[in-house]
Short mmCIF file of C-alpha atoms in Angstrom, two decimals:
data_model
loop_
_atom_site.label_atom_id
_atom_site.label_comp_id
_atom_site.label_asym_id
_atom_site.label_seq_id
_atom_site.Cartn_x
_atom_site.Cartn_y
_atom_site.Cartn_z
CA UNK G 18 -23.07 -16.72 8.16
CA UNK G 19 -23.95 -17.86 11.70
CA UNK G 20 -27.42 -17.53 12.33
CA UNK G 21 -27.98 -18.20 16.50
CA UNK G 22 -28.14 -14.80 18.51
CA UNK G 23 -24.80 -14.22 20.81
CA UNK G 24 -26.07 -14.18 24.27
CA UNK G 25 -22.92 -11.49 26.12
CA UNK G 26 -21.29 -9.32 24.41
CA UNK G 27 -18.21 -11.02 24.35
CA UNK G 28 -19.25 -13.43 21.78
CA UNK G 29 -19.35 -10.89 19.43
CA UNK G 30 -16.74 -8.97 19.90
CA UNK G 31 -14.28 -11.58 20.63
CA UNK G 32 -12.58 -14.18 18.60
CA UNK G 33 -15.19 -16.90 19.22
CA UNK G 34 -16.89 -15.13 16.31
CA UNK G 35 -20.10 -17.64 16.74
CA UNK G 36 -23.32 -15.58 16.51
CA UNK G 37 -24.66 -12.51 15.20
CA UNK G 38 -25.61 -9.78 17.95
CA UNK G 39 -29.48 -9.78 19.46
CA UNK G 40 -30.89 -6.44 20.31
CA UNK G 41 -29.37 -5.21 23.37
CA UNK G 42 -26.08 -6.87 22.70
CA UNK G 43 -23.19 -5.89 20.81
CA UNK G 44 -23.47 -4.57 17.44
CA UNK G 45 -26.40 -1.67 17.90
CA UNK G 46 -27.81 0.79 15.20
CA UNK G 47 -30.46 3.30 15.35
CA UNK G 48 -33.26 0.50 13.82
CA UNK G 49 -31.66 -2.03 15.91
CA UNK G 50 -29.35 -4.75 15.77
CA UNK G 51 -26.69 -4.66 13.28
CA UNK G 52 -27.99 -6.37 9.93
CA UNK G 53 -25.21 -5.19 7.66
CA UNK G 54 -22.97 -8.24 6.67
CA UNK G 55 -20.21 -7.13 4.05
CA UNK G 56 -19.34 -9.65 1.24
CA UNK G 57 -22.65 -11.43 2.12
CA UNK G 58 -24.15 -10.59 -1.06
CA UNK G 59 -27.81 -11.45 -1.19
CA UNK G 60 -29.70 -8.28 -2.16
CA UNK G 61 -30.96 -7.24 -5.67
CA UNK G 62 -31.04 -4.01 -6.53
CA UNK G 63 -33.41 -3.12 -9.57
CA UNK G 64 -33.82 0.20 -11.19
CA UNK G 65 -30.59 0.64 -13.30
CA UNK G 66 -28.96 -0.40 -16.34
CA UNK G 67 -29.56 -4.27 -16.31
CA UNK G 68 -32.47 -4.34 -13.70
CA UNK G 69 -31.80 -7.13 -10.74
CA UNK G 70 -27.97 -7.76 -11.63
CA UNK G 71 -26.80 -5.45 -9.94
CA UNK G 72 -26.10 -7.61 -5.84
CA UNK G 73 -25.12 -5.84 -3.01
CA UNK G 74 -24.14 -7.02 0.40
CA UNK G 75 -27.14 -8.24 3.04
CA UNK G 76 -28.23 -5.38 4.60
CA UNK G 77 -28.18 -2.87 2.11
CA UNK G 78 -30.87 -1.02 0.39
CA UNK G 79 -30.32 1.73 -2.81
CA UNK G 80 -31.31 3.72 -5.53
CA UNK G 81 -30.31 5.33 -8.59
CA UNK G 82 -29.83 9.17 -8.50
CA UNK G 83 -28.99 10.38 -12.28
CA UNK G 84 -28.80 9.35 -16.19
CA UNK G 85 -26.59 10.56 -18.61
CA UNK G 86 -28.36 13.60 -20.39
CA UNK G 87 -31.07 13.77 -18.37
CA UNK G 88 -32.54 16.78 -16.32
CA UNK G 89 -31.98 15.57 -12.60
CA UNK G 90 -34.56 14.60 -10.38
CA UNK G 91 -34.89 17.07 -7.04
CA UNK G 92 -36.68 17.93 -4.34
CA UNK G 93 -38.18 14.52 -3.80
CA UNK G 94 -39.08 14.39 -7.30
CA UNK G 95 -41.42 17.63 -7.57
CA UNK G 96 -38.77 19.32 -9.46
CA UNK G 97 -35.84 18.99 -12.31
CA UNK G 98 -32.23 20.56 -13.00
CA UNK G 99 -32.06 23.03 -15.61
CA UNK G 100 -28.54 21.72 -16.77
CA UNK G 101 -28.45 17.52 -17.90
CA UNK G 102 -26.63 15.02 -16.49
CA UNK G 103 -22.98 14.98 -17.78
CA UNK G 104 -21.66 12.14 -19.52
CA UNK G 105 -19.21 9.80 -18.12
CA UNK G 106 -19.25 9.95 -14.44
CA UNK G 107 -16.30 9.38 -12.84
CA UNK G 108 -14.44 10.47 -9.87
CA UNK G 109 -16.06 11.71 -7.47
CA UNK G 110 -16.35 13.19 -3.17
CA UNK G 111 -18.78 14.70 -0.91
CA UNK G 112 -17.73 18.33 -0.12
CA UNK G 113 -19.64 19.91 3.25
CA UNK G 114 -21.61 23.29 2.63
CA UNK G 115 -19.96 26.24 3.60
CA UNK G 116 -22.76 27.45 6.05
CA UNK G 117 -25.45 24.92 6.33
CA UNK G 118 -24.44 21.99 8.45
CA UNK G 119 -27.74 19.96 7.23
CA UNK G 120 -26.64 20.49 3.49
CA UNK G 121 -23.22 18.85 1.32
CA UNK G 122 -22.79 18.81 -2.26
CA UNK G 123 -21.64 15.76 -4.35
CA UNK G 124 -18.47 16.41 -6.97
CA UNK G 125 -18.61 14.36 -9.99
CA UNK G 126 -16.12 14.31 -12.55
CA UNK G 127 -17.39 13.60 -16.71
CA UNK G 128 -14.54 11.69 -18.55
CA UNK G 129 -16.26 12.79 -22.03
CA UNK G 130 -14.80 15.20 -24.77
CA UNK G 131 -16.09 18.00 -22.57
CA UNK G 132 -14.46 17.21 -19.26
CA UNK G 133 -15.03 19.44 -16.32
CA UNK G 134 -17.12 18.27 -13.02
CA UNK G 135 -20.80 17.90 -11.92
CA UNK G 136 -22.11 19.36 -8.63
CA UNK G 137 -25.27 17.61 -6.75
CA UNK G 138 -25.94 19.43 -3.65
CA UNK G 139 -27.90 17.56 -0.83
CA UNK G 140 -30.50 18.08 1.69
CA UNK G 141 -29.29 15.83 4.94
CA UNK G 142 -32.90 16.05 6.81
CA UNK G 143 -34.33 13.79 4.52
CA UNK G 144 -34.61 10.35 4.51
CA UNK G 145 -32.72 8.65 2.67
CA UNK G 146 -30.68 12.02 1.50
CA UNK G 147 -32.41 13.89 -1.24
CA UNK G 148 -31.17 15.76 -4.44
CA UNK G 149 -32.06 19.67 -4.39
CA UNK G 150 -29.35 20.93 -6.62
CA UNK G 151 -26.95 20.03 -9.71
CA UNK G 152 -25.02 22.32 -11.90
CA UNK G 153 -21.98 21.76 -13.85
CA UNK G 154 -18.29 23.32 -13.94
CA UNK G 155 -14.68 23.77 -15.38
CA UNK G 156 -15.77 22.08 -18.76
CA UNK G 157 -13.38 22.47 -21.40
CA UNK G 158 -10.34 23.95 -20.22
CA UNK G 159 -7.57 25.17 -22.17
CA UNK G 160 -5.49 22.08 -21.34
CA UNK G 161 -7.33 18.67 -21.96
CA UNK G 162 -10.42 17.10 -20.77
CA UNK G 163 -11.92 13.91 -19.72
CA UNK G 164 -11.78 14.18 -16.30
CA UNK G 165 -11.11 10.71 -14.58
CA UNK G 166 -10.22 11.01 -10.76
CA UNK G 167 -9.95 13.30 -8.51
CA UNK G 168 -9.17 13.93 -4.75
CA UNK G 169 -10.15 16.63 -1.66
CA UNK G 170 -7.96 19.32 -0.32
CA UNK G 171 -7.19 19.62 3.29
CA UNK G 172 -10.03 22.30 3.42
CA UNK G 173 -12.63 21.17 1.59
CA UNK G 174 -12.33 21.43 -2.43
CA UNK G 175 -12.10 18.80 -4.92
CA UNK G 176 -8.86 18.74 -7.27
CA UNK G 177 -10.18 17.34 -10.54
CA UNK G 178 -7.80 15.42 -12.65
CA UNK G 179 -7.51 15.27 -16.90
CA UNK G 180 -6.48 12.23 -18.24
CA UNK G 181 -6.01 13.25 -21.56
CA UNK G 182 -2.34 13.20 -22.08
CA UNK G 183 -1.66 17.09 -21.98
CA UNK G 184 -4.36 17.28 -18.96
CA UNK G 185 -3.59 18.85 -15.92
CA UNK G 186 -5.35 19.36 -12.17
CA UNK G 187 -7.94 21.97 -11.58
CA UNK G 188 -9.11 23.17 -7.97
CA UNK G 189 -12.95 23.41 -8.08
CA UNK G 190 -14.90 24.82 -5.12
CA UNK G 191 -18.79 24.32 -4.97
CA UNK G 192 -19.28 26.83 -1.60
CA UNK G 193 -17.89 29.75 -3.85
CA UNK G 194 -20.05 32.16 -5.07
CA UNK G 195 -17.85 34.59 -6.22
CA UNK G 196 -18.34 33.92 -10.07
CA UNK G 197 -15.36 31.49 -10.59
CA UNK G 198 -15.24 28.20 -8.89
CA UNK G 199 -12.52 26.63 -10.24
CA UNK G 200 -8.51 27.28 -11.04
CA UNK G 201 -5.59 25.31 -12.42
CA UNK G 202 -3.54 23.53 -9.76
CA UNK G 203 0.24 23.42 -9.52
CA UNK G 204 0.06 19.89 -7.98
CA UNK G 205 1.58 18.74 -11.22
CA UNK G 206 4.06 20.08 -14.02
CA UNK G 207 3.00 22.01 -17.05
CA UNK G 208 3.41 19.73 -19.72
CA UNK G 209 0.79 17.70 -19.03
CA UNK G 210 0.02 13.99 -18.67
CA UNK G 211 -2.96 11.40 -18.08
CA UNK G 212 -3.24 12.35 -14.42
CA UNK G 213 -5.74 10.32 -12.45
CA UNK G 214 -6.41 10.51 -8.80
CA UNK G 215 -4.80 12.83 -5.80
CA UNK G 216 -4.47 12.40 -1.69
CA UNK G 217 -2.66 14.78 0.48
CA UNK G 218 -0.54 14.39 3.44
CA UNK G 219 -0.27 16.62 6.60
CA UNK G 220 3.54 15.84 7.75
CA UNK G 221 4.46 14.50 10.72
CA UNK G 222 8.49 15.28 9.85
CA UNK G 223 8.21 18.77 11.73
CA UNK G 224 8.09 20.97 8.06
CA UNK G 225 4.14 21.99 8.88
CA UNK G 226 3.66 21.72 4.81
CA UNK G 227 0.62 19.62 3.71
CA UNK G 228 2.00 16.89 0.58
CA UNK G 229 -0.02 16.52 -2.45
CA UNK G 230 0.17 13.64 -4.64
CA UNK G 231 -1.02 12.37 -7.89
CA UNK G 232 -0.68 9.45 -10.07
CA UNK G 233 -0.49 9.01 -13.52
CA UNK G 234 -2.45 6.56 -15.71
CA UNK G 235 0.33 6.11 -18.20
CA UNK G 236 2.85 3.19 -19.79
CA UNK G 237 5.69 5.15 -20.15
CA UNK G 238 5.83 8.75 -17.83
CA UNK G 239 4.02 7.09 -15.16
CA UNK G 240 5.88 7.91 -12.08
CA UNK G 241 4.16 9.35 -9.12
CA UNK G 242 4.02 12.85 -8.78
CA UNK G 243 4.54 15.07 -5.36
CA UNK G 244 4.19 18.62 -4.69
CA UNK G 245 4.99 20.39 -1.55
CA UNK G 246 4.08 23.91 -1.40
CA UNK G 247 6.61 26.30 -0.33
CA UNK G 248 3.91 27.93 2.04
CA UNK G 249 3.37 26.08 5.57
CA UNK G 250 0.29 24.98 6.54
CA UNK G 251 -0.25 27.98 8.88
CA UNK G 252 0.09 30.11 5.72
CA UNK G 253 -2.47 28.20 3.33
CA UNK G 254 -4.99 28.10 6.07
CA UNK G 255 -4.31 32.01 6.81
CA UNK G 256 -5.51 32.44 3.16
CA UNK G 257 -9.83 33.36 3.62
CA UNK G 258 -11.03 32.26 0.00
CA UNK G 259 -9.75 28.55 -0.09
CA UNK G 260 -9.27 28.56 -4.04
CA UNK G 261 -6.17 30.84 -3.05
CA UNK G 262 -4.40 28.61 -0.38
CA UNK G 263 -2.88 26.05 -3.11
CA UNK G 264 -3.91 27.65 -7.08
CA UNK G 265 -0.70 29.61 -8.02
CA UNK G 266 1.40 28.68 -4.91
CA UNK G 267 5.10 27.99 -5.94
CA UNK G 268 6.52 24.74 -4.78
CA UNK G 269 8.80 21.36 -4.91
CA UNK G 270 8.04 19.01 -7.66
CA UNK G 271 9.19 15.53 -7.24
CA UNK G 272 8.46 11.98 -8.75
CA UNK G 273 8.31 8.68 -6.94
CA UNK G 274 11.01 6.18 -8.03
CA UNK G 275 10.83 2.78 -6.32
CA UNK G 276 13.67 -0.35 -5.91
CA UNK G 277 12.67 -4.11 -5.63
CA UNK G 278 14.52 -6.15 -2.99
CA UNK G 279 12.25 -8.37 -1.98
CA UNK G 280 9.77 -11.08 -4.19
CA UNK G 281 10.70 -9.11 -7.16
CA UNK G 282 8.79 -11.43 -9.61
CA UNK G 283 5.85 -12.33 -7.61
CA UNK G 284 2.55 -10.57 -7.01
CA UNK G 285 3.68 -9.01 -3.73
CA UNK G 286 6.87 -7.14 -4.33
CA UNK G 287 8.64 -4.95 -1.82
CA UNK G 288 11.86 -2.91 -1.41
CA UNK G 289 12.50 0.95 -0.96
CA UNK G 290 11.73 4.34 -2.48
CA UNK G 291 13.00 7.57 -3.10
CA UNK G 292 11.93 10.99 -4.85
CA UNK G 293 13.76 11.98 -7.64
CA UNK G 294 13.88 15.17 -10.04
CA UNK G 295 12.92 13.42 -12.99
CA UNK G 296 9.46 11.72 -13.97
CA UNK G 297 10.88 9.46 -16.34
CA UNK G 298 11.01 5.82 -14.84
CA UNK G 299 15.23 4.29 -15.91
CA UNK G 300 16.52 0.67 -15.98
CA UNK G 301 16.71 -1.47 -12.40
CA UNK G 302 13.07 0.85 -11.53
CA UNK G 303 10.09 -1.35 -10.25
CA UNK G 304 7.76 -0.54 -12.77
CA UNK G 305 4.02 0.62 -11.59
CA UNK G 306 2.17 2.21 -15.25
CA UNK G 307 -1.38 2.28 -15.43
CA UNK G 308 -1.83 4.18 -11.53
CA UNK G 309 -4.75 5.19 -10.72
CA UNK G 310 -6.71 4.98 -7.12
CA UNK G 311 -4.92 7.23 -4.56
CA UNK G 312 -5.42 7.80 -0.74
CA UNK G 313 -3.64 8.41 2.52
CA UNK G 314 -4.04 6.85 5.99
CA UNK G 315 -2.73 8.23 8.81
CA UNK G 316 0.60 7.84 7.65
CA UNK G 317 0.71 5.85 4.90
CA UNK G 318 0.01 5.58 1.02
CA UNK G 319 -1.65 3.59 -1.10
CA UNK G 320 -2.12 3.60 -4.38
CA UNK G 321 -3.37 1.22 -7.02
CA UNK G 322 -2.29 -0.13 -10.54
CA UNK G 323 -4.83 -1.32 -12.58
CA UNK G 324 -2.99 -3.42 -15.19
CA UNK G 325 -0.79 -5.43 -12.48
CA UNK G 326 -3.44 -5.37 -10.33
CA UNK G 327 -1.52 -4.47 -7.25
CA UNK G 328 -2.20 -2.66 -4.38
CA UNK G 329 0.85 -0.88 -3.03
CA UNK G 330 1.66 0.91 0.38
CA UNK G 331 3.98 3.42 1.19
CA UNK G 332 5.27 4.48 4.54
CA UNK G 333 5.50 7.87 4.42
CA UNK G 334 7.76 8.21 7.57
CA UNK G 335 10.32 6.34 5.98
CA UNK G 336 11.51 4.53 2.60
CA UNK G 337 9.78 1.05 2.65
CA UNK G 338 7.34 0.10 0.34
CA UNK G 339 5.16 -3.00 0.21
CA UNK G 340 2.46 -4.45 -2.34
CA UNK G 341 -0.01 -7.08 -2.31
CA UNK G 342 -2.02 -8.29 -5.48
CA UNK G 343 -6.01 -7.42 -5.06
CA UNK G 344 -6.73 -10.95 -4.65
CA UNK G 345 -11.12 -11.39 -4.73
CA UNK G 346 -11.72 -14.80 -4.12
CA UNK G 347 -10.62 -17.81 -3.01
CA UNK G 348 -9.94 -19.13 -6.67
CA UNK G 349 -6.72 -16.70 -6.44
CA UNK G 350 -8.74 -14.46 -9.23
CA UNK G 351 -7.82 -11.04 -8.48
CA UNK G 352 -9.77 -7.89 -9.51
CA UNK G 353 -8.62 -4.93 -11.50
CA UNK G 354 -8.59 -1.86 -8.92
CA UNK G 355 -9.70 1.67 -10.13
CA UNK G 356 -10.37 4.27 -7.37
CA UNK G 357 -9.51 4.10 -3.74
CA UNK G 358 -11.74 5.25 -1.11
CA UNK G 359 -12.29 5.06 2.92
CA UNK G 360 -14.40 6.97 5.22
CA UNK G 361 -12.26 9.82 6.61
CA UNK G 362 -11.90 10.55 10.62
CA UNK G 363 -10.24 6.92 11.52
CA UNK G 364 -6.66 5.73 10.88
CA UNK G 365 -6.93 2.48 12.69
CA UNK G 366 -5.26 -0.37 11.21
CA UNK G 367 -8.59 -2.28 11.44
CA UNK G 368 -10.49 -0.15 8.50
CA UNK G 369 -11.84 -1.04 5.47
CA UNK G 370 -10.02 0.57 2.54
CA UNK G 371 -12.79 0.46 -0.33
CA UNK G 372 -12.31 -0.04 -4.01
CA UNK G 373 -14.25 0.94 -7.23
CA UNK G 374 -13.15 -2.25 -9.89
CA UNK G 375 -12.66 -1.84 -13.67
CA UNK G 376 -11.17 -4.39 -15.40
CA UNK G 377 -12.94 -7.66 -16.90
CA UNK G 378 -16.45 -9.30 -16.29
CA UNK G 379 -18.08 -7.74 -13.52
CA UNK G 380 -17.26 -4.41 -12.40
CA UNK G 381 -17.40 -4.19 -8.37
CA UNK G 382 -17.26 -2.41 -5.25
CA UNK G 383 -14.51 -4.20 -3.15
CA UNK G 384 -12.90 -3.82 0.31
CA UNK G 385 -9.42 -4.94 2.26
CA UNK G 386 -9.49 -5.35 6.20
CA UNK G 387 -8.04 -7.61 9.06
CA UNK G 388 -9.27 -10.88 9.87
CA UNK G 389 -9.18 -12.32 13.02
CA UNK G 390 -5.59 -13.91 12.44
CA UNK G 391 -4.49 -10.37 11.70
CA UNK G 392 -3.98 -10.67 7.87
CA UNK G 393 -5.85 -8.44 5.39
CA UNK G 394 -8.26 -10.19 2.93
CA UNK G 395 -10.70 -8.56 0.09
CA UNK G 396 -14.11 -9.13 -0.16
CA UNK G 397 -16.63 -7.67 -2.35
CA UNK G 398 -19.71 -5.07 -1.09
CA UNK G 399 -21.67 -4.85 -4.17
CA UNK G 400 -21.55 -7.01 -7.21
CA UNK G 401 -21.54 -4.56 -10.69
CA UNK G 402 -22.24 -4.96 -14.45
CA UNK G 403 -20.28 -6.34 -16.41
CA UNK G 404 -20.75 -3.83 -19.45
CA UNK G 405 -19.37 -0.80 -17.66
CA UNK G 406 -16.88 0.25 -15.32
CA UNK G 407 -17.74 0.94 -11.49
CA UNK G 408 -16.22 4.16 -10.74
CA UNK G 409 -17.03 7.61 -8.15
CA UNK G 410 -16.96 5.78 -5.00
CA UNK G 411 -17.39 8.00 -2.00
CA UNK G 412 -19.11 8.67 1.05
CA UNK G 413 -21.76 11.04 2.78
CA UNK G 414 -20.39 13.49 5.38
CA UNK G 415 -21.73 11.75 8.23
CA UNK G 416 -20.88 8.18 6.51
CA UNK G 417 -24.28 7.08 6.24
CA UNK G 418 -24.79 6.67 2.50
CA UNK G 419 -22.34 5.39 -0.01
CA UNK G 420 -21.93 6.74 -3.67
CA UNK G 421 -20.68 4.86 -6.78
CA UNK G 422 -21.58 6.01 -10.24
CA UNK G 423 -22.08 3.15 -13.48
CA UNK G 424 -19.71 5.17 -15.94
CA UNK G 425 -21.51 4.61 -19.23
CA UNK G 426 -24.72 6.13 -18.83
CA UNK G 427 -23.82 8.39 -15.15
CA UNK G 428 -25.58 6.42 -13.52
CA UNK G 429 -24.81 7.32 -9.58
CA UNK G 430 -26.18 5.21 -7.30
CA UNK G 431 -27.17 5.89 -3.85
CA UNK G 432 -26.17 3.14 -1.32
CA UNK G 433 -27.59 2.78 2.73
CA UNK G 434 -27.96 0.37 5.71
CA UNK G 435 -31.05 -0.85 6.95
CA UNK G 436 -29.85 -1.06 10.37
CA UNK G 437 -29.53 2.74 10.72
CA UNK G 438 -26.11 2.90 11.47
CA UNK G 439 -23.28 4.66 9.27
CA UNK G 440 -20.52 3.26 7.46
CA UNK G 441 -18.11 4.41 9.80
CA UNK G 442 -19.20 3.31 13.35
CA UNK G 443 -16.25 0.92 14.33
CA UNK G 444 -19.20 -1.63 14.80
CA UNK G 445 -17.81 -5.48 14.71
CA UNK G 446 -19.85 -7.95 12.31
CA UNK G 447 -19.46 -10.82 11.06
CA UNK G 448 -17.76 -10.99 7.45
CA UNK G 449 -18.17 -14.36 5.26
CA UNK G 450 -15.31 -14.84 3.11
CA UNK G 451 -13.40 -17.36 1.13
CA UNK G 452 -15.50 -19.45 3.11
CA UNK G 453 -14.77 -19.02 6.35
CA UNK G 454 -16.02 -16.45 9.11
CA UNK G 455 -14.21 -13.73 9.81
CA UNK G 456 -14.26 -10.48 11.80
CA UNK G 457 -14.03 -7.00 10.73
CA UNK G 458 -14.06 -3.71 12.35
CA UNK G 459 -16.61 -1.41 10.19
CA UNK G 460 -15.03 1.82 10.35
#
């Protein structure tokens, strides 16, 4: 990474991309310059599983939050949860409190013969964010367990998905107090199936319905799965209690079917898509089992197969679909994509879209943005273990801390910058990868 100090601002922010930014120039946080460089990955972080393996990009500073069966730490350490840490963290998103703007809770889903979802409320005043809460939820419902991914709701709530082959989707709310926090979702049909993550849609076609999707980490029924309520969004939002707006709802259930036309046997396929009746995938289909990772931006889709590791993008606006294979490095190596996450409130092109990894050897936090030439490249933010998957990758409200959990012992970490600044400030910096320099807009 260049080392020299840029002199105007233009050095920085244009495509000379020669010098880091000095203090009063360019790239400015609350603690000063910018020091955050992603896929620079210099810093050891000690304190979990396999103490200083665990490498995170320069810049960064963490912690680790919970273990598996054990009371949880709050209140800056002067107190303790009654219930333990649930096993298996997985999924997981940070879910604003219904009345205090300083306070958000952290929804954490236990893949374990239990299922159901951990809540870890926060106190935002502190520095760095502190634990003052944890209870757990919708544990062994009458249709499956192990809880794997998950997604939010356009107001607020976390739909929790069971990956246990008759599992379905349950709607849990932390901010309600009325004795039952959680209820089954018709997102997805009643049989049943190893349903992983979810993302919504608000329309731009002119119906006013939000779109909920979910994949489905499955070899055989594995075809993406769409609901669109019958109620507009007018009507959901009407609805006071928010568990009501989309639990029991009728609706349109479709699955996604897609054609190849284009680079049909390489990494990078392409062609069309359509929504058909049936979730069964036929003869001539472009196959994508094993989906898991799901999000939306502005108005596209992307979704992630682990065992091809592809990444593939939907225009939601029309029928095209494209893919490109989650290369890592410049060996042509590519990593095995689990859970999809960005920072929500920008739908530039020039984001980061963020990636938990399980597959082989290490198991890391990667991201896909523009370089200077206008082609996206992956890079990797933090470097994992290699002895269990990297999963629960999310963000703070105000997109100053990141989340990720270690799955085998729930171990969530807590991730910051040292500069100050959040994740999600649209800040240039300078981005070493497959060794060259390029430039990426941190959104």
């Amino acid at each position: 990474n260049p080392t020299q100090a840029c002199t105007v601002d233009s050095e920085c922010s244009g495509n000379g991309n020669k010098c880091r930014a000095p203090a009063g120039s360019c790239a400015q946080c609350p603690n000063g310059p910018a020091t955050y460089f992603p896929g620079d990955l210099t810093v050891t972080l000690g304190g979990g599983l396999a103490t200083n393996t665990l490498l995170a990009s320069t810049g960064l500073s963490g912690r680790v939050l919970t273990r598996e069966g054990q009371a949880v730490s709050l209140n800056q350490g002067t107190s303790f949860s009654t219930a333990g840490m649930h096993n298996n963290a997985d999924g997981a998103a940070t879910v604003l409190h219904g009345t205090d703007s300083s306070k958000y809770y952290l929804v954490s889903n236990s893949e374990s013969t239990s299922g159901g979802v951990g809540i870890l409320q926060f106190d935002a005043t502190k520095t760095p964010h502190d634990v003052i809460g944890y209870r757990r939820t919708a544990e062994n419902t009458a249709t499956g367990r192990r809880n794997c991914g998950g997604g939010r709701t356009p107001w607020g709530t976390w739909l929790t998905s069971e990956e246990s082959g008759t599992g379905s989707v349950y709607e849990v709310d932390p901010n309600d107090n009325t004795g039952t926090d959680y209820c089954r979702s018709p997102i997805v049909p009643p049989e049943g199936g190893n349903y992983e993550s979810n993302a919504y849609w608000e329309s731009t076609e002119g119906d006013n319905k939000y779109h909920f999707y979910t994949t489905n980490d499955s070899g055989s029924n594995y075809r993406l799965t769409r609901f669109i309520p019958d109620d507009t969004v007018t009507e959901m939002l009407a609805k006071p209690r928010k568990l009501d707006r989309l639990c029991g709802v009728n609706g349109t259930l479709e699955y996604l079917q897609l054609s190849c036309d284009t680079g049909c046997s390489g990494s990078s396929p392409s062609g069309t898509y359509a929504w058909s009746t049936s979730r069964t995938p036929v003869t001539g289909d472009q196959p994508y089992p094993s989906a898991e990772g799901i999000d939306v931006k502005a108005n596209d889709l992307y979704f992630v197969t682990k065992g091809q590791r592809r990444l593939y993008m939907l225009d939601l606006t029309g029928t095209i679909w494209t893919s490109t294979a989650t290369i890592e490095s410049s060996t042509g190596a590519t990593f095995s994509p689990d859970q999809v996450a960005r920072i929500t409130g920008s739908d530039s092109p020039d984001d980061l879209l963020y990636f938990a990894e399980d597959g082989s050897g290490n198991k890391d936090i990667h991201a896909r943005g523009l370089d200077d030439n206008g082609v996206y490249q992956f890079f990797t933010i933090i470097r994992g273990y290699n002895t269990t998957e990297t999963t629960g990758l999310t963000f703070s409200p105000d997109n100053k801390y990141m989340y990720f959990s270690h799955q085998s012992q729930s171990e969530i970490w807590q991730i910051w910058r040292n500069d100050g600044c959040t994740f999600g400030n649209g800040i240039y910096l300078d981005v070493n990868y497959h060794g060259v320099v390029s430039r990426y807009l941190r959104y």
